[in-house]
Tab-separated table of C-alpha atoms (C1' of nucleotides) in Angstrom:
chain	number	residue	atom	x	y	z
K	1410	MET	CA	-7.584	39.614	-1.450
K	1411	ASN	CA	-4.126	41.149	-1.277
K	1412	THR	CA	-1.211	37.823	-1.163
K	1413	ASN	CA	1.371	40.142	-0.778
K	1414	VAL	CA	0.216	40.083	2.983
K	1415	SER	CA	-1.443	36.996	3.799
K	1416	PRO	CA	-0.154	36.118	7.471
K	1417	TYR	CA	1.536	32.813	6.173
K	1418	GLU	CA	4.116	31.983	4.514
K	1419	HIS	CA	4.678	31.451	0.169
K	1420	PRO	CA	7.383	28.550	0.236
K	1421	GLU	CA	9.402	27.517	-3.211
K	1422	VAL	CA	7.825	24.791	-4.139
K	1423	THR	CA	10.180	21.665	-6.025
K	1424	VAL	CA	9.762	18.236	-7.097
K	1425	ASP	CA	12.612	15.428	-6.840
K	1426	LEU	CA	12.690	12.246	-8.064
K	1427	VAL	CA	13.884	9.245	-7.424
K	1428	ILE	CA	15.002	7.038	-10.521
K	1429	PHE	CA	15.289	3.229	-10.461
K	1430	THR	CA	16.850	1.215	-12.724
K	1431	VAL	CA	18.520	-2.247	-11.987
K	1432	ASN	CA	21.728	-3.237	-13.804
K	1433	GLU	CA	24.737	-5.718	-12.953
K	1434	GLN	CA	22.632	-7.353	-10.586
K	1435	LYS	CA	21.915	-4.028	-8.628
K	1436	LEU	CA	18.841	-1.880	-7.846
K	1437	LYS	CA	20.254	1.307	-8.851
K	1438	ALA	CA	19.585	5.125	-8.475
K	1439	LEU	CA	19.923	7.576	-10.391
K	1440	LEU	CA	22.188	10.906	-8.265
K	1441	VAL	CA	23.476	14.129	-9.264
K	1442	LYS	CA	27.124	15.585	-7.593
K	1443	ARG	CA	25.869	18.829	-6.519
K	1444	GLY	CA	27.806	22.070	-7.998
K	1445	GLU	CA	26.487	24.591	-5.742
K	1446	GLN	CA	26.729	25.265	-2.300
K	1447	PRO	CA	25.146	24.060	0.023
K	1448	PHE	CA	26.241	20.683	-0.132
K	1449	ALA	CA	28.411	21.528	-2.493
K	1450	GLY	CA	29.806	18.138	-4.141
K	1451	ILE	CA	27.393	15.970	-2.206
K	1452	TRP	CA	25.479	13.565	-4.110
K	1453	SER	CA	21.782	14.520	-4.587
K	1454	ILE	CA	18.217	13.230	-5.938
K	1455	PRO	CA	17.515	15.547	-9.246
K	1456	GLY	CA	14.907	17.280	-8.858
K	1457	GLY	CA	13.678	21.285	-10.016
K	1458	PHE	CA	11.273	23.684	-8.788
K	1459	LEU	CA	7.997	24.292	-9.899
K	1460	GLN	CA	7.175	25.574	-12.943
K	1461	THR	CA	3.882	28.965	-13.529
K	1462	GLY	CA	1.310	26.654	-14.523
K	1463	GLU	CA	3.152	23.316	-14.300
K	1464	SER	CA	0.802	20.493	-12.617
K	1465	LEU	CA	3.639	18.968	-10.295
K	1466	GLU	CA	2.909	15.368	-12.270
K	1467	ASP	CA	4.311	17.551	-15.750
K	1468	ALA	CA	6.874	18.956	-13.284
K	1469	ALA	CA	8.121	15.297	-12.104
K	1470	ILE	CA	7.949	14.333	-16.014
K	1471	ARG	CA	9.758	17.028	-17.387
K	1472	VAL	CA	13.079	16.805	-14.921
K	1473	MET	CA	12.900	13.223	-15.698
K	1474	GLN	CA	13.230	13.912	-18.862
K	1475	GLU	CA	16.117	16.597	-18.490
K	1476	LYS	CA	18.330	13.749	-16.583
K	1477	THR	CA	17.565	11.039	-18.161
K	1478	GLY	CA	16.220	11.613	-21.645
K	1479	VAL	CA	13.645	9.767	-21.402
K	1480	LYS	CA	9.772	9.812	-20.764
K	1481	GLU	CA	7.464	7.057	-20.216
K	1482	ILE	CA	8.625	5.120	-17.828
K	1483	TYR	CA	6.673	3.845	-14.538
K	1484	LEU	CA	5.676	7.533	-12.399
K	1485	GLU	CA	3.956	7.611	-9.220
K	1486	GLN	CA	3.735	10.696	-6.335
K	1487	LEU	CA	6.279	9.119	-3.483
K	1488	TYR	CA	5.221	11.881	-0.682
K	1489	THR	CA	6.042	15.750	-0.086
K	1490	PHE	CA	8.044	15.976	2.665
K	1491	GLY	CA	8.103	19.794	3.912
K	1492	LYS	CA	10.044	19.913	7.611
K	1493	PRO	CA	10.720	23.836	8.301
K	1494	ASP	CA	14.921	23.251	7.873
K	1495	ARG	CA	15.523	21.433	5.800
K	1496	ASP	CA	16.719	23.297	3.248
K	1497	PRO	CA	19.030	25.690	5.539
K	1498	ARG	CA	18.558	28.464	3.384
K	1499	ARG	CA	14.686	28.730	3.116
K	1500	ARG	CA	11.078	27.648	2.951
K	1501	VAL	CA	11.011	24.447	0.192
K	1502	ILE	CA	8.510	22.250	-0.360
K	1503	THR	CA	9.392	19.331	-1.839
K	1504	VAL	CA	6.677	17.285	-3.405
K	1505	THR	CA	8.926	13.933	-4.734
K	1506	TYR	CA	8.105	10.432	-7.191
K	1507	PHE	CA	9.660	7.360	-7.725
K	1508	ALA	CA	10.071	5.809	-11.214
K	1509	LEU	CA	11.195	3.020	-12.988
K	1510	ILE	CA	13.145	2.922	-16.105
K	1511	PRO	CA	14.414	-0.080	-17.775
K	1512	TRP	CA	18.270	-0.629	-17.760
K	1513	LYS	CA	18.355	-0.666	-21.703
K	1514	ASN	CA	15.421	2.172	-22.391
K	1515	LEU	CA	18.983	4.338	-21.266
K	1516	ILE	CA	20.182	5.962	-24.217
K	1517	GLN	CA	23.893	4.440	-23.563
K	1518	PRO	CA	24.161	6.059	-20.328
K	1519	GLU	CA	28.167	5.559	-20.403
K	1520	SER	CA	29.018	6.691	-23.605
K	1521	LYS	CA	28.609	10.849	-22.561
K	1522	LYS	CA	31.343	11.368	-20.034
K	1523	VAL	CA	29.611	13.190	-17.188
K	1524	THR	CA	30.858	12.779	-13.057
K	1525	ASP	CA	27.632	14.322	-12.111
K	1526	LEU	CA	25.223	12.177	-12.633
K	1527	ALA	CA	25.430	8.816	-12.501
K	1528	TRP	CA	23.824	5.179	-11.157
K	1529	LEU	CA	24.477	4.592	-7.849
K	1530	THR	CA	23.863	1.455	-6.264
K	1531	VAL	CA	20.904	1.885	-3.650
K	1532	ASP	CA	22.602	0.105	-0.521
K	1533	GLU	CA	25.987	1.385	-0.778
K	1534	LEU	CA	25.073	5.428	-1.250
K	1535	PRO	CA	27.144	8.213	-0.439
K	1536	GLU	CA	25.813	10.829	2.201
K	1537	LEU	CA	23.703	12.595	0.325
K	1538	ALA	CA	22.343	16.505	0.403
K	1539	PHE	CA	19.442	17.607	2.306
K	1540	ASP	CA	16.888	15.257	3.482
K	1541	HIS	CA	17.512	13.151	0.451
K	1542	ARG	CA	18.435	10.114	2.162
K	1543	GLU	CA	15.299	10.211	4.108
K	1544	ILE	CA	12.824	10.235	0.758
K	1545	LEU	CA	15.316	7.687	-1.148
K	1546	ASN	CA	14.795	4.972	1.259
K	1547	TYR	CA	11.722	5.634	1.735
K	1548	ALA	CA	11.380	4.905	-1.951
K	1549	THR	CA	12.737	1.132	-1.541
K	1550	ASN	CA	10.738	1.032	1.280
K	1551	ARG	CA	7.608	1.840	-1.135
K	1552	LEU	CA	9.068	-0.436	-4.520
K	1553	ARG	CA	9.907	-3.334	-2.307
K	1554	THR	CA	6.725	-3.389	-1.207
K	1555	LYS	CA	4.584	-2.954	-3.953
K	1556	ALA	CA	6.487	-5.329	-5.523
K	1557	SER	CA	5.175	-7.861	-3.274
K	1558	TYR	CA	1.299	-7.244	-3.993
K	1559	SER	CA	1.731	-5.743	-7.454
K	1560	ASN	CA	2.993	-6.418	-11.666
K	1561	ILE	CA	5.282	-2.812	-10.386
K	1562	VAL	CA	8.515	-4.597	-11.627
K	1563	TYR	CA	7.435	-3.788	-15.725
K	1564	GLY	CA	8.445	-0.818	-15.021
K	1565	LEU	CA	12.356	-1.938	-15.203
K	1566	LEU	CA	11.923	-5.138	-17.670
K	1567	PRO	CA	12.093	-4.385	-21.997
K	1568	ALA	CA	9.374	-4.277	-23.442
K	1569	HIS	CA	10.678	-7.929	-24.134
K	1570	PHE	CA	12.416	-10.530	-21.539
K	1571	ARG	CA	12.299	-14.251	-20.282
K	1572	LEU	CA	10.998	-15.284	-17.084
K	1573	SER	CA	14.407	-15.535	-15.340
K	1574	ASP	CA	14.874	-11.675	-16.134
K	1575	LEU	CA	11.766	-11.096	-14.726
K	1576	GLN	CA	12.906	-13.364	-11.539
K	1577	LYS	CA	15.970	-11.976	-11.762
K	1578	ILE	CA	14.563	-8.375	-10.938
K	1579	TYR	CA	12.363	-9.365	-7.922
K	1580	GLU	CA	15.027	-11.370	-6.439
K	1581	ILE	CA	17.374	-8.545	-6.282
K	1582	ILE	CA	14.026	-6.042	-5.189
K	1583	ILE	CA	12.645	-8.401	-2.461
K	1584	GLY	CA	17.108	-9.332	-1.462
K	1585	ARG	CA	16.084	-13.380	-1.096
K	1586	GLU	CA	16.308	-16.058	-4.098
K	1587	LEU	CA	12.914	-17.590	-5.275
K	1588	ASP	CA	12.260	-20.880	-6.562
K	1589	LYS	CA	12.270	-20.957	-10.184
K	1590	ARG	CA	9.196	-23.759	-10.607
K	1591	ASN	CA	6.698	-21.757	-8.201
K	1592	PHE	CA	8.357	-18.147	-9.184
K	1593	ARG	CA	6.672	-19.180	-12.852
K	1594	LYS	CA	3.250	-21.136	-12.381
K	1595	ARG	CA	2.147	-18.324	-10.130
K	1596	MET	CA	3.614	-15.675	-13.103
K	1597	LEU	CA	2.017	-17.491	-15.850
K	1598	ALA	CA	-1.267	-17.721	-13.196
K	1599	THR	CA	-1.804	-13.494	-13.415
K	1600	GLY	CA	-2.452	-13.645	-16.420
K	1601	LEU	CA	-0.861	-10.946	-17.276
K	1602	LEU	CA	2.239	-11.797	-19.483
K	1603	GLU	CA	1.705	-13.156	-22.896
K	1604	GLU	CA	4.350	-14.815	-25.158
K	1605	THR	CA	6.500	-13.274	-27.529
K	1606	GLY	CA	6.646	-15.898	-29.918
K	1607	GLN	CA	10.539	-14.658	-30.604
K	1608	LYS	CA	13.321	-16.575	-28.602
K	1609	GLU	CA	16.130	-15.211	-27.089
K	1610	ILE	CA	19.204	-16.228	-29.007
K	1611	VAL	CA	22.803	-15.848	-27.541
K	1612	GLY	CA	24.397	-18.221	-25.382
K	1613	ALA	CA	26.271	-22.037	-25.377
K	1614	HIS	CA	22.599	-22.652	-24.011
K	1615	ARG	CA	18.386	-23.743	-24.925
K	1616	PRO	CA	17.124	-20.241	-26.379
K	1617	ALA	CA	14.399	-19.042	-23.411
K	1618	MET	CA	11.100	-17.996	-24.599
K	1619	LEU	CA	10.602	-14.250	-24.341
K	1620	TYR	CA	7.648	-13.066	-22.624
K	1621	GLN	CA	6.050	-9.291	-22.809
K	1622	PHE	CA	2.842	-7.522	-20.161
K	1623	LYS	CA	-0.351	-7.881	-21.561
K	1624	LYS	CA	-0.937	-3.936	-20.423
K	1625	ARG	CA	2.618	-1.846	-19.365
K	1626	GLU	CA	0.207	-0.868	-16.271
K	1627	PHE	CA	-0.193	-1.304	-12.806
K	1628	VAL	CA	-1.841	-4.037	-11.735
K	1629	LEU	CA	-2.784	-5.099	-7.781
K	1630	LEU	CA	-2.326	-9.011	-7.515
K	1631	ASP	CA	-4.679	-11.445	-5.973
L	153	MET	CA	19.491	34.965	-4.996
L	154	ASN	CA	16.264	37.861	-4.676
L	155	THR	CA	13.059	35.162	-4.480
L	156	ASN	CA	11.205	38.054	-6.101
L	157	VAL	CA	12.799	37.964	-9.995
L	158	SER	CA	12.485	34.193	-9.328
L	159	PRO	CA	11.614	32.609	-12.556
L	160	TYR	CA	9.440	29.927	-10.818
L	161	GLU	CA	6.452	30.397	-8.294
L	162	HIS	CA	5.627	30.847	-5.027
L	163	PRO	CA	2.453	28.752	-4.280
L	164	GLU	CA	0.210	28.799	-1.911
L	165	VAL	CA	0.525	26.015	0.121
L	166	THR	CA	-2.871	24.334	2.249
L	167	VAL	CA	-2.764	21.287	4.568
L	168	ASP	CA	-6.921	19.269	4.263
L	169	LEU	CA	-7.448	17.047	5.969
L	170	VAL	CA	-10.029	14.415	5.331
L	171	ILE	CA	-11.370	13.062	8.803
L	172	PHE	CA	-12.930	9.961	9.009
L	173	THR	CA	-15.232	8.327	11.919
L	174	VAL	CA	-17.994	5.744	12.081
L	175	ASN	CA	-21.151	6.476	13.267
L	176	GLU	CA	-24.584	4.699	13.166
L	177	GLN	CA	-23.590	1.879	10.854
L	178	LYS	CA	-21.922	4.585	8.187
L	179	LEU	CA	-18.251	5.337	6.940
L	180	LYS	CA	-18.456	9.715	7.291
L	181	ALA	CA	-16.312	12.372	7.151
L	182	LEU	CA	-15.905	16.166	8.335
L	183	LEU	CA	-16.750	18.369	6.290
L	184	VAL	CA	-17.527	22.200	6.737
L	185	LYS	CA	-19.219	23.998	4.846
L	186	ARG	CA	-17.955	26.955	2.540
L	187	GLY	CA	-19.488	30.531	4.054
L	188	GLU	CA	-17.080	32.375	0.839
L	189	GLN	CA	-16.939	32.720	-2.909
L	190	PRO	CA	-15.661	30.653	-4.686
L	191	PHE	CA	-17.976	27.843	-3.994
L	192	ALA	CA	-19.521	29.430	-1.077
L	193	GLY	CA	-22.335	27.117	1.061
L	194	ILE	CA	-20.237	23.967	-0.600
L	195	TRP	CA	-18.779	21.998	1.463
L	196	SER	CA	-15.313	20.993	1.674
L	197	ILE	CA	-12.763	19.912	3.868
L	198	PRO	CA	-11.472	20.965	6.388
L	199	GLY	CA	-7.317	23.049	5.901
L	200	GLY	CA	-6.135	25.559	6.523
L	201	PHE	CA	-2.345	27.007	5.306
L	202	LEU	CA	0.776	26.009	6.424
L	203	GLN	CA	2.341	28.494	9.192
L	204	THR	CA	5.602	29.994	8.892
L	205	GLY	CA	8.147	27.650	10.434
L	206	GLU	CA	4.983	24.801	10.770
L	207	SER	CA	5.497	21.173	9.236
L	208	LEU	CA	3.103	19.765	7.038
L	209	GLU	CA	2.377	17.067	10.015
L	210	ASP	CA	2.260	20.010	12.873
L	211	ALA	CA	-0.310	22.019	10.617
L	212	ALA	CA	-2.312	19.159	9.971
L	213	ILE	CA	-2.308	18.301	13.837
L	214	ARG	CA	-3.139	21.923	14.453
L	215	VAL	CA	-6.560	21.837	11.929
L	216	MET	CA	-7.843	18.513	13.071
L	217	GLN	CA	-7.293	20.397	16.506
L	218	GLU	CA	-9.034	23.674	15.957
L	219	LYS	CA	-12.036	21.022	14.553
L	220	THR	CA	-12.299	18.606	16.462
L	221	GLY	CA	-10.918	19.431	20.189
L	222	VAL	CA	-9.076	16.140	19.584
L	223	LYS	CA	-5.356	15.653	18.678
L	224	GLU	CA	-3.830	11.803	19.621
L	225	ILE	CA	-5.457	10.362	16.557
L	226	TYR	CA	-4.373	8.363	13.759
L	227	LEU	CA	-3.041	10.662	10.555
L	228	GLU	CA	-1.252	10.476	7.956
L	229	GLN	CA	0.346	11.997	4.957
L	230	LEU	CA	-2.064	10.500	1.511
L	231	TYR	CA	-1.008	13.269	-1.417
L	232	THR	CA	-0.415	16.556	-2.334
L	233	PHE	CA	-2.742	17.351	-5.238
L	234	GLY	CA	-1.503	21.090	-7.341
L	235	LYS	CA	-2.807	20.369	-10.408
L	236	PRO	CA	-2.917	24.729	-11.595
L	237	ASP	CA	-6.696	25.663	-11.588
L	238	ARG	CA	-7.070	23.767	-8.857
L	239	ASP	CA	-8.094	26.359	-6.841
L	240	PRO	CA	-10.039	29.242	-9.613
L	241	ARG	CA	-7.885	32.008	-7.896
L	242	ARG	CA	-4.020	31.788	-7.144
L	243	ARG	CA	-2.417	29.133	-7.359
L	244	VAL	CA	-2.461	26.291	-4.270
L	245	ILE	CA	-1.593	22.810	-3.725
L	246	THR	CA	-2.372	21.463	-1.339
L	247	VAL	CA	-1.002	18.256	1.239
L	248	THR	CA	-3.234	15.704	2.473
L	249	TYR	CA	-3.528	14.791	4.945
L	250	PHE	CA	-5.923	11.456	6.001
L	251	ALA	CA	-7.355	11.216	10.335
L	252	LEU	CA	-9.399	8.555	11.815
L	253	ILE	CA	-10.832	9.448	15.187
L	254	PRO	CA	-13.622	6.827	16.811
L	255	TRP	CA	-17.166	8.543	17.482
L	256	LYS	CA	-17.010	8.101	21.215
L	257	ASN	CA	-13.751	10.493	21.462
L	258	LEU	CA	-15.245	13.555	19.547
L	259	ILE	CA	-16.485	16.078	22.877
L	260	GLN	CA	-20.350	16.187	21.925
L	261	PRO	CA	-19.771	17.129	18.498
L	262	GLU	CA	-22.880	17.627	17.985
L	263	SER	CA	-24.208	20.001	21.480
L	264	LYS	CA	-22.640	22.340	19.500
L	265	LYS	CA	-25.011	23.872	17.133
L	266	VAL	CA	-22.946	24.672	14.394
L	267	THR	CA	-24.245	24.358	11.285
L	268	ASP	CA	-21.007	24.655	9.101
L	269	LEU	CA	-19.415	21.383	10.748
L	270	ALA	CA	-20.694	18.467	10.101
L	271	TRP	CA	-20.137	14.268	9.948
L	272	LEU	CA	-21.336	13.389	5.971
L	273	THR	CA	-22.269	9.488	5.255
L	274	VAL	CA	-18.974	9.134	2.413
L	275	ASP	CA	-21.091	7.664	0.479
L	276	GLU	CA	-24.388	9.469	0.105
L	277	LEU	CA	-21.969	12.834	-0.027
L	278	PRO	CA	-23.285	16.450	-1.719
L	279	GLU	CA	-21.139	18.060	-4.755
L	280	LEU	CA	-18.182	19.534	-2.958
L	281	ALA	CA	-15.590	22.900	-3.103
L	282	PHE	CA	-12.564	22.522	-5.262
L	283	ASP	CA	-11.217	19.023	-5.804
L	284	HIS	CA	-12.338	18.126	-2.753
L	285	ARG	CA	-14.197	14.650	-4.231
L	286	GLU	CA	-11.463	13.672	-5.411
L	287	ILE	CA	-9.288	14.325	-3.172
L	288	LEU	CA	-12.276	12.209	-0.667
L	289	ASN	CA	-12.371	9.557	-3.307
L	290	TYR	CA	-8.646	9.507	-2.826
L	291	ALA	CA	-8.338	8.723	1.098
L	292	THR	CA	-11.175	6.301	1.114
L	293	ASN	CA	-9.666	3.988	-1.174
L	294	ARG	CA	-6.437	4.323	0.302
L	295	LEU	CA	-8.828	3.377	3.920
L	296	ARG	CA	-10.177	1.118	2.093
L	297	THR	CA	-6.791	-0.588	1.103
L	298	LYS	CA	-5.236	-0.363	4.168
L	299	ALA	CA	-8.000	-1.636	6.189
L	300	SER	CA	-7.420	-4.943	4.808
L	301	TYR	CA	-3.678	-6.017	5.561
L	302	SER	CA	-3.145	-3.467	8.445
L	303	ASN	CA	-4.564	-2.830	11.998
L	304	ILE	CA	-5.260	0.867	10.691
L	305	VAL	CA	-9.020	0.561	12.069
L	306	TYR	CA	-8.029	0.939	15.885
L	307	GLY	CA	-7.937	4.704	14.751
L	308	LEU	CA	-11.805	4.205	14.737
L	309	LEU	CA	-12.760	2.418	18.107
L	310	PRO	CA	-12.026	3.519	21.376
L	311	ALA	CA	-9.071	2.296	23.764
L	312	HIS	CA	-11.844	-0.668	24.920
L	313	PHE	CA	-14.256	-2.668	22.807
L	314	ARG	CA	-16.132	-6.016	21.576
L	315	LEU	CA	-14.619	-7.869	19.164
L	316	SER	CA	-18.558	-7.814	17.260
L	317	ASP	CA	-17.858	-3.721	17.303
L	318	LEU	CA	-14.304	-4.008	15.844
L	319	GLN	CA	-16.072	-6.818	13.375
L	320	LYS	CA	-18.800	-4.286	12.496
L	321	ILE	CA	-15.896	-1.056	11.519
L	322	TYR	CA	-14.157	-3.907	9.201
L	323	GLU	CA	-17.426	-4.451	7.752
L	324	ILE	CA	-18.495	-0.943	6.861
L	325	ILE	CA	-15.328	0.008	5.841
L	326	ILE	CA	-14.740	-2.923	3.170
L	327	GLY	CA	-18.794	-3.645	3.092
L	328	ARG	CA	-19.926	-6.696	2.813
L	329	GLU	CA	-20.465	-9.432	5.756
L	330	LEU	CA	-17.869	-11.352	7.473
L	331	ASP	CA	-18.241	-14.981	9.235
L	332	LYS	CA	-18.270	-14.026	13.031
L	333	ARG	CA	-16.212	-17.403	14.273
L	334	ASN	CA	-13.754	-17.038	11.372
L	335	PHE	CA	-13.602	-13.794	12.072
L	336	ARG	CA	-12.526	-13.622	15.792
L	337	LYS	CA	-10.614	-16.397	14.703
L	338	ARG	CA	-8.439	-14.442	12.373
L	339	MET	CA	-7.879	-11.319	14.646
L	340	LEU	CA	-7.372	-13.590	17.604
L	341	ALA	CA	-4.485	-15.365	15.998
L	342	THR	CA	-2.215	-11.702	14.840
L	343	GLY	CA	-1.787	-11.342	18.422
L	344	LEU	CA	-2.619	-7.986	18.290
L	345	LEU	CA	-5.005	-7.438	20.681
L	346	GLU	CA	-5.900	-8.300	24.362
L	347	GLU	CA	-8.507	-9.041	26.881
L	348	THR	CA	-9.007	-6.093	29.228
L	349	GLY	CA	-10.666	-8.632	31.604
L	350	GLN	CA	-13.592	-5.924	32.140
L	351	LYS	CA	-17.086	-6.707	30.451
L	352	GLU	CA	-19.474	-5.060	28.370
L	353	ILE	CA	-22.437	-4.701	30.933
L	354	VAL	CA	-25.397	-3.171	29.307
L	355	GLY	CA	-28.360	-5.514	27.242
L	356	ALA	CA	-30.956	-7.772	27.891
L	357	HIS	CA	-28.198	-10.531	26.627
L	358	ARG	CA	-24.939	-12.381	27.769
L	359	PRO	CA	-22.061	-9.576	27.938
L	360	ALA	CA	-19.005	-8.486	25.587
L	361	MET	CA	-15.651	-9.387	27.154
L	362	LEU	CA	-13.682	-6.161	26.122
L	363	TYR	CA	-10.345	-6.008	24.039
L	364	GLN	CA	-7.669	-3.713	23.483
L	365	PHE	CA	-5.147	-3.526	21.257
L	366	LYS	CA	-2.104	-4.567	22.872
L	367	LYS	CA	0.081	-1.106	21.087
L	368	ARG	CA	-2.433	0.968	19.245
L	369	GLU	CA	-0.075	1.843	16.589
L	370	PHE	CA	0.115	0.764	12.568
L	371	VAL	CA	1.183	-3.194	12.468
L	372	LEU	CA	0.668	-4.755	9.047
L	373	LEU	CA	-0.703	-7.293	8.669
L	374	ASP	CA	0.222	-11.727	7.374
Z	1015	DC	C1'	30.756	-34.866	-24.719
Z	1016	DC	C1'	30.434	-31.150	-21.734
Z	1017	DA	C1'	28.909	-26.771	-19.771
Z	1018	DA	C1'	25.218	-23.673	-19.177
Z	1019	DA	C1'	20.546	-21.832	-18.556
Z	1020	DA	C1'	15.355	-23.527	-19.736
Z	1021	DG	C1'	12.024	-25.878	-18.375
Z	1022	DT	C1'	8.683	-29.086	-16.677
Z	1023	DG	C1'	4.477	-31.878	-11.926
Z	1024	DT	C1'	3.607	-33.411	-7.483
Z	1025	DT	C1'	3.304	-34.214	-2.761
Z	1026	DA	C1'	2.902	-32.363	1.883
Z	1027	DT	C1'	1.607	-28.031	4.275
Z	1028	DT	C1'	-0.837	-24.148	5.430
Z	1029	DG	C1'	-4.491	-20.735	5.559
Z	1030	DA	C1'	-9.113	-19.970	4.313
Z	1031	DT	C1'	-13.572	-20.542	3.673
Z	1032	DA	C1'	-18.154	-22.202	4.653
Z	1033	DC	C1'	-21.149	-23.642	8.560
Z	1034	DA	C1'	-25.168	-24.510	13.325
Z	1035	DC	C1'	-25.571	-24.301	18.470
Z	1036	DC	C1'	-25.469	-23.010	22.671
Z	1037	DC	C1'	-25.071	-19.418	26.479
Z	1038	DA	C1'	-25.971	-15.682	29.582
Z	1039	DT	C1'	-28.493	-12.035	30.420
Z	1040	DG	C1'	-33.156	-8.403	31.461
Z	1041	DC	C1'	-37.317	-8.013	30.949
N	473	DG	C1'	-39.474	-18.304	28.791
N	474	DC	C1'	-37.658	-15.525	25.208
N	475	DA	C1'	-35.755	-12.184	22.677
N	476	DT	C1'	-30.557	-10.847	22.077
N	477	DG	C1'	-26.589	-10.867	21.107
N	478	DG	C1'	-22.144	-13.484	22.765
N	479	DG	C1'	-19.009	-17.411	22.313
N	480	DT	C1'	-17.380	-21.359	20.098
N	481	DG	C1'	-15.071	-25.861	16.580
N	482	DT	C1'	-14.635	-29.141	12.383
N	483	DA	C1'	-14.612	-30.577	7.548
N	484	DT	C1'	-13.571	-29.072	2.887
N	485	DC	C1'	-11.360	-26.375	-0.432
N	486	DA	C1'	-7.296	-23.430	-2.235
N	487	DA	C1'	-3.168	-21.578	-1.942
N	488	DT	C1'	2.006	-21.541	-0.826
N	489	DA	C1'	5.987	-24.276	-0.133
N	490	DA	C1'	9.150	-27.988	-1.258
N	491	DC	C1'	11.492	-30.623	-4.261
N	492	DA	C1'	14.875	-33.648	-9.279
N	493	DC	C1'	15.611	-33.784	-13.302
N	494	DT	C1'	15.136	-33.533	-18.621
N	495	DT	C1'	16.308	-29.916	-22.741
N	496	DT	C1'	17.932	-27.259	-25.885
N	497	DT	C1'	22.227	-25.188	-27.815
N	498	DG	C1'	27.898	-23.396	-28.683
N	499	DG	C1'	31.678	-24.637	-28.125
DNA sequence: CCAAAAGTGTTATTGATACACCCATGC
DNA sequence: GCATGGGTGTATCAATAACACTTTTGG
């Protein structure tokens, strides 16, 4: 079979990522300011072309590491977008992933003076390139939905954390306040958490016990 | 930009479908017996190449119609599989969809004597070509999970049905028997169903009220 | 001693489960 | 009149939601 005369298209395949973190009480996503046309100067989600011999997930991990320096993170495939006109130049299919990073695991992301890479608050976004707004909305919905029936938020927390940190993350993602006593009861009842024995020492108040997830992996609740 | 010298691959992109129905008290999937190498004579899920200018979903609908004659069905994107060696010949990315069809909507699928197209029981499958077993397992899990928190089973039922039909579909998908009274209570409490006013007349027993979904569209429960 | 976050139980309400008999029909 | 599936209610148990005060620390 000669693939050069096949009656169908060989589109370009990219892998694009919606990378979330939580910082300053907000859900944020990593965005890249485009340098080239089309959409020069417009923010876009990070991505790259699939390389020869590379699996989709490997490509996602590669892009992740290029942009954040981090590779051990929560990563899951999101959706594949392929409308014929989603890139004005040519046919591009994009397989999208969504990723979660604890803010503390980032290596001082503000220190290097990059102006083309930024963590923007998800509900205050400017115009995005291509169909990236649709992709980002899709990812945000997925995150909010999964937070309600899984332990997915572990991906946004450092190894050790206070229960109040955990509660705050949930509140930011689902967008409403939770009752402290009920929250703690429910979380401890899942059996997914354990005390570290250490206590958080800063602040003019009673120190908090630090907890960790017994396993840092995705689990459905109930 | 000359795409002929680009440093990345232009893989082939296919759309493959896992099409489910329920018949004879079993969950079944539509499979195609391959005529060509590789995997000649082995069952595979139906699919086809993405055509120029065609969206992914349009391609899925096209394949659907080619194989079943039906186009108005439940259809959702499942996952995109792209391991470099998933096709022994060349790089093929497949965007998979899963579809549901009510058995009654099929136009006598047994009448035309096709031997290369068959509805096979999902938990008694032979060897499948490529990574199609993995794809089918993924689809089956998705269906089972979604059945528990949505009205997705409407895709497997004809326009009018008895509550016992609905219950049977649930039991087949989730794999255990349900209490009749509790099931009816819960289903009617969702507010998604309405009586048609008609009754089912066949059988040496009391006729059953026929129901329909108020809207034949995906809704989350609770 | 004051401010600030940590930590802790009980009650009320709601939803889920378990369970058995009568009804309408065809033969 | 008997076999077959259709149709109905109540009581128990489990999960969720509402709600306020004491503890420990730093300054």
